[in-house]
């Protein structure tokens, strides 16, 4: 099956990197198609931990082409840091290909992200502050700088100049507003990282000359990797070779179909693989969804099954639920099958992988949300499209027996405790998709392939 998409089925951090790494064994090309260094993939191989933010998880397979597609937003300094880090650990990155059409996260995008969040105050989204939203906004405004622009200093300077001016203006206004608010509140002037962008002394991070020079040098370093990556995918697909499309973030963070406005600024769903890599819908043969055995969310926004009690705390501890990118503590809760069924349909998933099943061992009872109840008492079997309904929906649970045994050594379905198998079966039957794989620990080989 040549075109295989992997997507997150919840709010991100489901362990897509590990599953991509496993499925990459039968692929020739691994492509990331959206998002940027807001993502964080951790892969543990032979006890060694690898963390990636931009580079596709397939990079550990030196014989496969590893592609950053046109739909990704790329911070060149972060990418070069990852490349250097991998080289230091002896990993060959000669197979990394970067779309010439991918957009660049510029220093002003990062400043704007922080300034925007600060301005929103209590209403903030809880972004990763990596400049993702402002970069995608510039792309849509046609003020974006693309990877190919790095290769022509004159074009680069002209484009940066055009993009920079409105940013300086916006940052100045945001800073004036912030100072005014602080003054009104009688607070001491405390600077945040976007503050230097204004004031009497020009911020060196926003200097046209410095920015252009720096990015020309980034271009020199990235040039060997820049390619027509859509064509690379077509060539592989047309000759029957498998291409793996690796999603970042997840379905419920999708700009159109997630819990807007508490979402990311791209489309992490399977349909977006076509746009973000440059292939057609009929190039996609198979869609895999990845879900944790429970649910987590980082940042603000509705999360019906969230547990703000000891059980949630145990999940944080047992699952080491702290963000790869920002280190923030993840909110934890029970598996939400209403949301999962929505994700299954939206992505038209063929298969599910359930990760971190081992984290659930030790809970006497396991709960899964099977419907919501609105505040007026109506039963909601489907994921509500209306923001206020979702915000006030309370989940109703089915209780299933828990299991005590540690399952990290299980490799066959029959090794798993009956309660763990029943738990997986319940999920699979409820959402109508086979679970093909269960993760039982962080290491690459800690998986159980299922027959269902
Ligand atoms: P942004 O993508 O940095 O703009 O953040 C928007 C929302 O998406 C915030 O709630 C982030 O916490 C969340 N988010 C972005 N990337 C990830 C991810 O890789 N995993 C989990 N949440 C993410």
Tab-separated table of C-alpha atoms and ligand atoms in Angstrom:
chain	number	residue	atom	x	y	z
A	1	UNK	CA	0.000	0.000	0.000
A	2	UNK	CA	2.138	2.918	-1.166
A	3	UNK	CA	0.569	5.970	0.518
A	4	UNK	CA	0.217	5.631	4.304
A	5	UNK	CA	-0.736	8.548	6.558
A	6	UNK	CA	-0.114	8.618	10.317
A	7	UNK	CA	-2.142	11.089	12.355
A	8	UNK	CA	-2.701	11.887	16.003
A	9	UNK	CA	-6.220	10.949	17.086
A	10	UNK	CA	-6.410	13.099	20.234
A	11	UNK	CA	-4.718	16.350	21.325
A	12	UNK	CA	-1.170	15.444	20.376
A	13	UNK	CA	1.725	13.668	22.072
A	14	UNK	CA	0.213	10.245	21.340
A	15	UNK	CA	3.570	8.741	20.471
A	16	UNK	CA	3.356	9.161	16.705
A	17	UNK	CA	7.154	9.299	16.445
A	18	UNK	CA	7.578	5.769	17.727
A	19	UNK	CA	4.891	4.344	15.437
A	20	UNK	CA	6.294	6.251	12.457
A	21	UNK	CA	9.697	4.855	13.264
A	22	UNK	CA	8.230	1.319	13.280
A	23	UNK	CA	6.132	1.688	10.124
A	24	UNK	CA	9.046	3.398	8.381
A	25	UNK	CA	10.593	-0.041	8.085
A	26	UNK	CA	8.286	-0.769	5.157
A	27	UNK	CA	8.544	2.714	3.595
A	28	UNK	CA	11.053	4.326	1.263
A	29	UNK	CA	10.139	7.913	2.015
A	30	UNK	CA	8.915	9.563	5.235
A	31	UNK	CA	7.366	13.024	4.843
A	32	UNK	CA	6.213	15.534	7.425
A	33	UNK	CA	3.359	17.546	5.993
A	34	UNK	CA	2.399	20.253	8.500
A	35	UNK	CA	3.299	21.999	11.740
A	36	UNK	CA	6.741	23.075	12.816
A	37	UNK	CA	8.918	22.893	15.888
A	38	UNK	CA	5.840	23.104	18.078
A	39	UNK	CA	5.935	19.309	17.716
A	40	UNK	CA	8.174	17.030	19.666
A	41	UNK	CA	8.805	13.395	18.865
A	42	UNK	CA	10.718	11.171	21.215
A	43	UNK	CA	12.091	7.871	19.971
A	44	UNK	CA	13.929	5.475	22.230
A	45	UNK	CA	16.236	3.096	20.428
A	46	UNK	CA	18.517	0.632	22.182
A	47	UNK	CA	18.053	2.663	25.345
A	48	UNK	CA	19.122	5.883	23.610
A	49	UNK	CA	16.650	8.729	23.482
A	50	UNK	CA	16.236	10.899	20.387
A	51	UNK	CA	14.107	14.029	20.456
A	52	UNK	CA	13.055	15.727	17.245
A	53	UNK	CA	11.034	18.840	16.670
A	54	UNK	CA	11.310	19.319	12.936
A	55	UNK	CA	13.145	16.404	11.427
A	56	UNK	CA	10.795	13.547	10.483
A	57	UNK	CA	11.035	10.517	12.728
A	58	UNK	CA	12.266	8.407	9.786
A	59	UNK	CA	15.741	9.986	9.998
A	60	UNK	CA	17.056	7.061	12.032
A	61	UNK	CA	16.700	4.895	8.903
A	62	UNK	CA	19.676	6.084	6.886
A	63	UNK	CA	18.538	4.370	3.684
A	64	UNK	CA	15.175	6.211	3.516
A	65	UNK	CA	14.478	9.663	2.162
A	66	UNK	CA	13.316	11.867	4.965
A	67	UNK	CA	11.300	14.859	3.815
A	68	UNK	CA	10.152	18.158	5.300
A	69	UNK	CA	7.180	18.917	3.072
A	70	UNK	CA	5.876	22.222	1.757
A	71	UNK	CA	3.144	22.327	4.432
A	72	UNK	CA	5.660	22.551	7.276
A	73	UNK	CA	6.788	25.847	8.811
A	74	UNK	CA	10.450	25.669	9.490
A	75	UNK	CA	12.662	27.624	11.876
A	76	UNK	CA	16.061	27.296	10.184
A	77	UNK	CA	18.078	27.826	13.354
A	78	UNK	CA	16.150	25.014	15.084
A	79	UNK	CA	16.546	22.712	12.099
A	80	UNK	CA	20.285	23.327	11.895
A	81	UNK	CA	20.550	22.661	15.632
A	82	UNK	CA	18.830	19.294	15.137
A	83	UNK	CA	21.038	18.422	12.169
A	84	UNK	CA	24.176	19.237	14.196
A	85	UNK	CA	22.868	17.250	17.168
A	86	UNK	CA	22.251	14.186	15.010
A	87	UNK	CA	25.644	14.454	13.337
A	88	UNK	CA	27.316	14.618	16.738
A	89	UNK	CA	25.631	11.307	17.606
A	90	UNK	CA	26.866	9.757	14.381
A	91	UNK	CA	23.506	9.794	12.529
A	92	UNK	CA	23.770	10.363	8.800
A	93	UNK	CA	21.477	13.193	7.631
A	94	UNK	CA	22.464	13.025	3.967
A	95	UNK	CA	18.984	11.682	3.193
A	96	UNK	CA	17.162	14.758	4.553
A	97	UNK	CA	15.211	16.669	1.897
A	98	UNK	CA	13.516	20.013	2.482
A	99	UNK	CA	10.786	21.419	0.283
A	100	UNK	CA	11.829	24.654	-1.412
A	101	UNK	CA	8.239	25.811	-0.858
A	102	UNK	CA	8.107	25.356	2.921
A	103	UNK	CA	7.705	28.611	4.833
A	104	UNK	CA	10.242	29.930	7.306
A	105	UNK	CA	9.556	30.898	10.890
A	106	UNK	CA	11.378	34.199	11.231
A	107	UNK	CA	12.493	35.859	14.495
A	108	UNK	CA	9.565	38.286	14.344
A	109	UNK	CA	7.088	35.380	14.232
A	110	UNK	CA	8.410	34.106	17.550
A	111	UNK	CA	8.186	37.597	19.084
A	112	UNK	CA	4.645	38.049	17.786
A	113	UNK	CA	3.533	34.676	19.134
A	114	UNK	CA	4.688	35.616	22.642
A	115	UNK	CA	3.339	39.159	22.423
A	116	UNK	CA	-0.048	37.894	21.177
A	117	UNK	CA	-0.347	35.350	23.969
A	118	UNK	CA	0.648	37.916	26.582
A	119	UNK	CA	-1.973	40.288	25.257
A	120	UNK	CA	-4.679	37.625	25.464
A	121	UNK	CA	-3.909	37.136	29.157
A	122	UNK	CA	-6.436	34.748	30.697
A	123	UNK	CA	-7.848	34.025	27.243
A	124	UNK	CA	-4.503	32.846	25.880
A	125	UNK	CA	-4.357	29.634	23.856
A	126	UNK	CA	-1.251	28.323	25.567
A	127	UNK	CA	0.730	28.123	22.348
A	128	UNK	CA	4.231	26.746	22.310
A	129	UNK	CA	5.410	30.298	21.504
A	130	UNK	CA	7.489	29.002	18.619
A	131	UNK	CA	5.999	31.426	16.080
A	132	UNK	CA	3.727	28.875	14.407
A	133	UNK	CA	0.522	30.959	14.172
A	134	UNK	CA	2.172	34.178	12.951
A	135	UNK	CA	4.146	32.219	10.340
A	136	UNK	CA	1.046	30.513	8.902
A	137	UNK	CA	-0.724	33.890	9.012
A	138	UNK	CA	2.036	35.425	6.879
A	139	UNK	CA	1.797	32.490	4.481
A	140	UNK	CA	-1.909	33.206	3.999
A	141	UNK	CA	-1.219	36.950	3.705
A	142	UNK	CA	1.395	36.185	1.058
A	143	UNK	CA	4.067	37.876	3.142
A	144	UNK	CA	5.876	34.629	3.925
A	145	UNK	CA	9.536	33.853	3.338
A	146	UNK	CA	10.117	30.432	1.818
A	147	UNK	CA	13.054	28.057	1.959
A	148	UNK	CA	13.926	28.833	-1.672
A	149	UNK	CA	14.287	32.531	-0.795
A	150	UNK	CA	17.323	31.670	1.316
A	151	UNK	CA	19.217	30.983	-1.883
A	152	UNK	CA	18.941	34.501	-3.323
A	153	UNK	CA	20.142	37.310	-1.084
A	154	UNK	CA	18.461	40.077	-3.083
A	155	UNK	CA	15.045	38.427	-3.044
A	156	UNK	CA	15.481	37.476	0.593
A	157	UNK	CA	16.262	41.052	1.649
A	158	UNK	CA	13.318	42.466	-0.329
A	159	UNK	CA	10.906	39.941	1.150
A	160	UNK	CA	12.150	40.372	4.700
A	161	UNK	CA	11.858	44.155	4.354
A	162	UNK	CA	8.232	43.867	3.173
A	163	UNK	CA	7.336	41.437	5.949
A	164	UNK	CA	9.224	43.224	8.711
A	165	UNK	CA	7.601	46.621	8.585
A	166	UNK	CA	4.081	45.587	9.628
A	167	UNK	CA	5.579	43.377	12.365
A	168	UNK	CA	7.543	46.266	13.876
A	169	UNK	CA	4.369	48.294	13.870
A	170	UNK	CA	2.309	45.501	15.444
A	171	UNK	CA	4.920	44.754	18.111
A	172	UNK	CA	5.198	48.445	18.951
A	173	UNK	CA	1.429	48.703	19.411
A	174	UNK	CA	1.259	45.531	21.498
A	175	UNK	CA	4.047	46.776	23.734
A	176	UNK	CA	2.459	50.191	24.244
A	177	UNK	CA	-0.832	48.484	25.181
A	178	UNK	CA	0.937	46.177	27.613
A	179	UNK	CA	2.778	49.018	29.330
A	180	UNK	CA	-0.449	50.971	29.632
A	181	UNK	CA	-2.236	48.023	31.213
A	182	UNK	CA	0.603	47.431	33.632
A	183	UNK	CA	0.691	51.094	34.585
A	184	UNK	CA	-3.059	51.043	35.202
A	185	UNK	CA	-2.634	47.973	37.377
A	186	UNK	CA	0.206	49.740	39.227
A	187	UNK	CA	2.592	46.936	38.326
A	188	UNK	CA	6.321	47.255	38.003
A	189	UNK	CA	7.442	47.249	34.379
A	190	UNK	CA	8.451	43.649	33.925
A	191	UNK	CA	9.734	42.720	30.500
A	192	UNK	CA	8.777	39.633	28.567
A	193	UNK	CA	10.882	38.214	25.746
A	194	UNK	CA	9.007	40.143	23.046
A	195	UNK	CA	9.400	43.481	24.790
A	196	UNK	CA	12.829	44.405	23.477
A	197	UNK	CA	11.236	44.705	20.065
A	198	UNK	CA	10.182	48.238	20.857
A	199	UNK	CA	11.440	51.218	22.680
A	200	UNK	CA	14.216	53.710	22.128
A	201	UNK	CA	16.931	51.184	21.221
A	202	UNK	CA	16.199	49.186	18.042
A	203	UNK	CA	15.976	45.464	18.776
A	204	UNK	CA	18.893	43.633	17.094
A	205	UNK	CA	16.558	40.676	16.531
A	206	UNK	CA	14.554	42.847	14.157
A	207	UNK	CA	17.397	44.378	12.202
A	208	UNK	CA	16.957	43.848	8.467
A	209	UNK	CA	20.655	43.611	7.705
A	210	UNK	CA	21.501	41.191	10.516
A	211	UNK	CA	18.487	39.011	9.769
A	212	UNK	CA	19.283	38.844	6.055
A	213	UNK	CA	22.955	38.002	6.637
A	214	UNK	CA	22.117	35.323	9.140
A	215	UNK	CA	19.548	33.724	6.851
A	216	UNK	CA	21.883	33.770	3.850
A	217	UNK	CA	24.293	31.717	5.913
A	218	UNK	CA	21.454	29.357	6.921
A	219	UNK	CA	20.734	28.995	3.194
A	220	UNK	CA	24.315	27.968	2.455
A	221	UNK	CA	24.111	25.240	5.052
A	222	UNK	CA	20.687	23.973	4.033
A	223	UNK	CA	21.229	24.130	0.273
A	224	UNK	CA	22.343	20.507	-0.190
A	225	UNK	CA	19.031	19.383	1.342
A	226	UNK	CA	16.654	21.661	-0.605
A	227	UNK	CA	14.653	19.796	-3.244
A	228	UNK	CA	11.419	19.407	-5.200
A	229	UNK	CA	9.943	17.145	-2.562
A	230	UNK	CA	6.520	16.716	-4.193
A	231	UNK	CA	8.238	15.175	-7.196
A	232	UNK	CA	10.285	12.961	-4.918
A	233	UNK	CA	6.996	11.626	-3.473
A	234	UNK	CA	5.429	11.143	-6.925
A	235	UNK	CA	8.447	9.203	-8.170
A	236	UNK	CA	8.272	6.883	-5.182
A	237	UNK	CA	4.489	6.419	-5.356
A	238	UNK	CA	4.451	5.940	-9.132
A	239	UNK	CA	6.930	3.119	-8.856
A	240	UNK	CA	4.924	1.421	-6.128
A	241	UNK	CA	7.222	2.316	-3.254
A	242	UNK	CA	5.696	3.201	0.105
A	243	UNK	CA	5.574	6.801	1.283
A	244	UNK	CA	4.737	7.478	4.913
A	245	UNK	CA	3.087	10.820	5.618
A	246	UNK	CA	3.844	11.793	9.198
A	247	UNK	CA	1.402	14.154	10.893
A	248	UNK	CA	2.352	16.383	13.805
A	249	UNK	CA	-0.017	17.629	16.542
A	250	UNK	CA	-3.391	15.925	16.182
A	251	UNK	CA	-6.994	15.843	15.026
A	252	UNK	CA	-8.490	17.821	17.911
A	253	UNK	CA	-5.895	20.563	17.381
A	254	UNK	CA	-6.869	20.896	13.712
A	255	UNK	CA	-7.454	24.492	12.639
A	256	UNK	CA	-10.778	23.626	10.945
A	257	UNK	CA	-12.011	20.563	12.793
A	258	UNK	CA	-10.458	20.834	16.245
A	259	UNK	CA	-11.550	22.706	19.348
A	260	UNK	CA	-11.130	26.160	17.767
A	261	UNK	CA	-9.702	28.605	18.839
A	262	UNK	CA	-7.699	26.290	21.112
A	263	UNK	CA	-5.977	24.656	18.163
A	264	UNK	CA	-2.789	24.922	16.188
A	265	UNK	CA	-2.595	26.958	12.981
A	266	UNK	CA	-2.325	24.071	10.531
A	267	UNK	CA	-4.377	21.009	9.579
A	268	UNK	CA	-2.995	17.866	11.197
A	269	UNK	CA	-5.721	15.601	9.763
A	270	UNK	CA	-5.123	12.996	7.075
A	271	UNK	CA	-6.714	15.062	4.296
A	272	UNK	CA	-4.019	17.680	4.763
A	273	UNK	CA	-1.258	15.224	3.869
A	274	UNK	CA	-2.143	15.810	0.211
A	275	UNK	CA	-1.768	19.582	0.400
A	276	UNK	CA	1.221	19.547	2.727
A	277	UNK	CA	3.226	17.058	0.677
A	278	UNK	CA	1.870	17.746	-2.814
A	279	UNK	CA	0.126	14.472	-3.665
A	280	UNK	CA	-3.417	13.617	-4.716
A	281	UNK	CA	-6.175	12.087	-2.549
A	282	UNK	CA	-6.008	8.821	-4.447
A	283	UNK	CA	-2.329	8.506	-3.550
A	284	UNK	CA	-3.441	7.750	0.005
A	285	UNK	CA	-4.176	4.090	0.564
A	286	UNK	CA	-4.159	3.729	4.308
A	287	UNK	CA	-4.661	5.957	7.344
A	288	UNK	CA	-3.332	5.086	10.784
A	289	UNK	CA	-4.542	6.919	13.860
A	290	UNK	CA	-2.464	6.984	17.011
A	291	UNK	CA	-4.130	7.384	20.403
A	292	UNK	CA	-2.888	7.049	23.937
A	293	UNK	CA	-4.660	4.510	26.159
A	294	UNK	CA	-5.890	7.543	28.107
A	295	UNK	CA	-6.053	11.206	27.072
A	296	UNK	CA	-3.777	14.201	27.494
A	297	UNK	CA	-3.820	17.804	26.439
A	298	UNK	CA	-1.250	20.557	26.788
A	299	UNK	CA	-2.278	24.200	26.644
A	300	UNK	CA	-5.751	25.635	27.154
A	301	UNK	CA	-9.099	24.484	25.736
A	302	UNK	CA	-11.930	22.043	26.391
A	303	UNK	CA	-11.050	18.552	27.609
A	304	UNK	CA	-14.226	16.758	28.762
A	305	UNK	CA	-12.577	13.766	30.454
A	306	UNK	CA	-9.891	15.755	32.268
A	307	UNK	CA	-9.083	14.494	35.773
A	308	UNK	CA	-8.028	17.116	38.263
A	309	UNK	CA	-7.569	14.600	41.034
A	310	UNK	CA	-5.185	11.955	42.280
A	311	UNK	CA	-5.922	9.629	39.355
A	312	UNK	CA	-4.908	12.381	36.895
A	313	UNK	CA	-1.791	13.002	38.957
A	314	UNK	CA	-0.911	9.294	38.809
A	315	UNK	CA	-1.244	9.393	35.023
A	316	UNK	CA	1.136	12.377	34.866
A	317	UNK	CA	3.663	10.552	36.996
A	318	UNK	CA	3.387	7.107	35.455
A	319	UNK	CA	3.233	8.458	31.914
A	320	UNK	CA	5.898	11.151	32.427
A	321	UNK	CA	3.419	13.589	30.992
A	322	UNK	CA	5.561	16.642	30.431
A	323	UNK	CA	5.829	18.249	26.991
A	324	UNK	CA	8.827	17.430	24.790
A	325	UNK	CA	8.872	20.958	23.408
A	326	UNK	CA	7.990	23.229	26.314
A	327	UNK	CA	8.346	20.942	29.331
A	328	UNK	CA	4.808	21.890	30.402
A	329	UNK	CA	2.841	19.446	32.533
A	330	UNK	CA	0.181	17.778	30.402
A	331	UNK	CA	-3.411	17.654	31.546
A	332	UNK	CA	-4.533	14.020	31.844
A	333	UNK	CA	-7.868	12.214	31.745
A	334	UNK	CA	-9.670	9.016	30.780
A	335	UNK	CA	-9.936	7.820	27.201
A	336	UNK	CA	-12.677	9.765	25.411
A	337	UNK	CA	-14.370	7.465	22.896
A	338	UNK	CA	-16.803	10.157	21.686
A	339	UNK	CA	-13.814	12.240	20.591
A	340	UNK	CA	-11.947	9.193	19.275
A	341	UNK	CA	-14.896	8.069	17.127
A	342	UNK	CA	-15.038	11.601	15.694
A	343	UNK	CA	-11.317	11.443	14.869
A	344	UNK	CA	-11.727	8.000	13.291
A	345	UNK	CA	-14.408	9.260	10.912
A	346	UNK	CA	-12.816	12.607	10.145
A	347	UNK	CA	-9.585	10.922	9.093
A	348	UNK	CA	-11.317	7.823	7.713
A	349	UNK	CA	-8.858	5.715	9.702
A	350	UNK	CA	-8.204	2.113	8.729
A	351	UNK	CA	-6.123	1.201	11.761
A	352	UNK	CA	-5.435	2.383	15.247
A	353	UNK	CA	-2.350	2.109	17.397
A	354	UNK	CA	-2.928	2.520	21.129
A	355	UNK	CA	0.165	3.705	22.940
A	356	UNK	CA	1.202	3.773	26.592
A	357	UNK	CA	-1.100	0.936	27.628
A	358	UNK	CA	1.437	0.121	30.371
A	359	UNK	CA	0.661	3.440	32.090
A	360	UNK	CA	-2.791	2.102	32.984
A	361	UNK	CA	-1.543	-0.879	34.926
A	362	UNK	CA	-2.315	-0.519	38.619
A	363	UNK	CA	-5.690	1.196	38.257
A	364	UNK	CA	-8.421	-0.982	39.796
A	365	UNK	CA	-11.030	0.311	37.340
A	366	UNK	CA	-10.595	1.830	33.909
A	367	UNK	CA	-13.107	4.312	32.596
A	368	UNK	CA	-13.889	5.293	29.017
A	369	UNK	CA	-16.268	8.112	28.049
A	370	UNK	CA	-19.024	6.732	25.811
A	371	UNK	CA	-21.286	9.803	25.583
A	372	UNK	CA	-21.562	13.340	26.882
A	373	UNK	CA	-24.423	15.009	28.673
A	374	UNK	CA	-25.129	18.684	27.919
A	375	UNK	CA	-25.797	21.083	30.760
A	376	UNK	CA	-29.511	20.953	29.827
A	377	UNK	CA	-29.386	17.192	30.281
A	378	UNK	CA	-29.436	16.156	26.617
A	379	UNK	CA	-27.497	13.031	25.641
A	380	UNK	CA	-24.728	13.757	23.134
A	381	UNK	CA	-23.502	10.725	21.237
A	382	UNK	CA	-21.471	12.726	18.743
A	383	UNK	CA	-18.674	15.198	19.283
A	384	UNK	CA	-20.440	18.582	19.497
A	385	UNK	CA	-19.510	21.127	16.851
A	386	UNK	CA	-20.694	24.025	19.005
A	387	UNK	CA	-17.942	25.428	21.199
A	388	UNK	CA	-20.129	26.302	24.193
A	389	UNK	CA	-21.773	22.872	24.221
A	390	UNK	CA	-18.410	21.160	24.222
A	391	UNK	CA	-17.095	23.455	26.961
A	392	UNK	CA	-19.918	22.483	29.313
A	393	UNK	CA	-20.407	18.836	28.263
A	394	UNK	CA	-19.858	16.250	30.991
A	395	UNK	CA	-18.741	12.777	30.023
A	396	UNK	CA	-20.599	9.582	30.947
A	397	UNK	CA	-18.384	6.582	31.477
A	398	UNK	CA	-18.366	2.856	31.013
A	399	UNK	CA	-16.302	1.138	33.680
A	400	UNK	CA	-14.013	-1.727	32.759
A	401	UNK	CA	-11.851	-3.898	35.002
A	402	UNK	CA	-8.257	-2.733	35.425
A	403	UNK	CA	-5.097	-4.809	35.485
A	404	UNK	CA	-2.224	-4.908	37.946
A	405	UNK	CA	0.518	-6.729	36.110
A	406	UNK	CA	3.369	-4.741	34.592
A	407	UNK	CA	3.096	-5.365	30.851
A	408	UNK	CA	6.372	-3.875	29.596
A	409	UNK	CA	7.717	-7.318	28.694
A	410	UNK	CA	4.615	-8.457	26.744
A	411	UNK	CA	5.221	-8.928	23.021
A	412	UNK	CA	2.259	-11.116	21.993
A	413	UNK	CA	-1.429	-10.474	22.393
A	414	UNK	CA	-1.693	-13.603	24.537
A	415	UNK	CA	0.915	-12.187	26.974
A	416	UNK	CA	-1.361	-9.274	27.869
A	417	UNK	CA	-3.652	-9.613	30.910
A	418	UNK	CA	-7.245	-10.428	29.920
A	419	UNK	CA	-8.440	-7.056	31.260
A	420	UNK	CA	-5.988	-5.192	29.026
A	421	UNK	CA	-7.171	-7.177	26.003
A	422	UNK	CA	-10.794	-6.514	26.913
A	423	UNK	CA	-10.026	-2.812	27.253
A	424	UNK	CA	-8.525	-2.714	23.756
A	425	UNK	CA	-11.406	-4.749	22.342
A	426	UNK	CA	-13.960	-2.389	23.850
A	427	UNK	CA	-12.252	0.631	22.273
A	428	UNK	CA	-11.921	-1.032	18.902
A	429	UNK	CA	-15.571	-2.162	18.801
A	430	UNK	CA	-16.839	1.209	19.962
A	431	UNK	CA	-15.042	3.210	17.276
A	432	UNK	CA	-15.297	0.508	14.590
A	433	UNK	CA	-11.624	0.276	13.666
A	434	UNK	CA	-9.129	-2.508	14.351
A	435	UNK	CA	-6.362	-1.831	16.828
A	436	UNK	CA	-3.290	-3.218	15.134
A	437	UNK	CA	-0.674	-2.248	17.633
A	438	UNK	CA	-0.412	-1.509	21.358
A	439	UNK	CA	2.542	0.237	22.975
A	440	UNK	CA	3.661	-1.247	26.298
A	441	UNK	CA	6.715	0.890	27.076
A	442	UNK	CA	8.887	3.638	25.637
A	443	UNK	CA	11.437	1.467	23.828
A	444	UNK	CA	11.043	0.736	20.165
A	445	UNK	CA	10.502	-2.989	20.673
A	446	UNK	CA	7.957	-2.516	23.475
A	447	UNK	CA	4.951	-3.126	21.238
A	448	UNK	CA	2.366	-5.844	20.784
A	449	UNK	CA	1.051	-6.446	17.276
A	450	UNK	CA	-2.600	-7.519	17.458
A	451	UNK	CA	-4.449	-9.925	15.202
A	452	UNK	CA	-7.826	-8.229	15.276
B	1	LIG	P1	0.925	26.384	18.605
B	1	LIG	O1	0.848	25.233	17.678
B	1	LIG	O2	2.283	26.602	19.205
B	1	LIG	O3	0.364	27.640	17.998
B	1	LIG	O4	-0.034	26.056	19.865
B	1	LIG	C1	-1.436	25.927	19.717
B	1	LIG	C2	-1.986	24.821	20.624
B	1	LIG	O5	-1.541	23.564	20.132
B	1	LIG	C3	-1.503	24.895	22.067
B	1	LIG	O6	-2.544	24.418	22.906
B	1	LIG	C4	-0.344	23.931	22.103
B	1	LIG	O7	-0.107	23.417	23.395
B	1	LIG	C5	-0.851	22.861	21.152
B	1	LIG	N1	0.236	22.100	20.509
B	1	LIG	C6	1.024	22.505	19.497
B	1	LIG	N2	1.880	21.537	19.158
B	1	LIG	C7	1.625	20.500	19.960
B	1	LIG	C8	2.166	19.175	20.056
B	1	LIG	O8	3.056	18.771	19.329
B	1	LIG	N3	1.614	18.389	21.023
B	1	LIG	C9	0.600	18.798	21.826
B	1	LIG	N4	0.061	20.012	21.757
B	1	LIG	C10	0.567	20.860	20.832
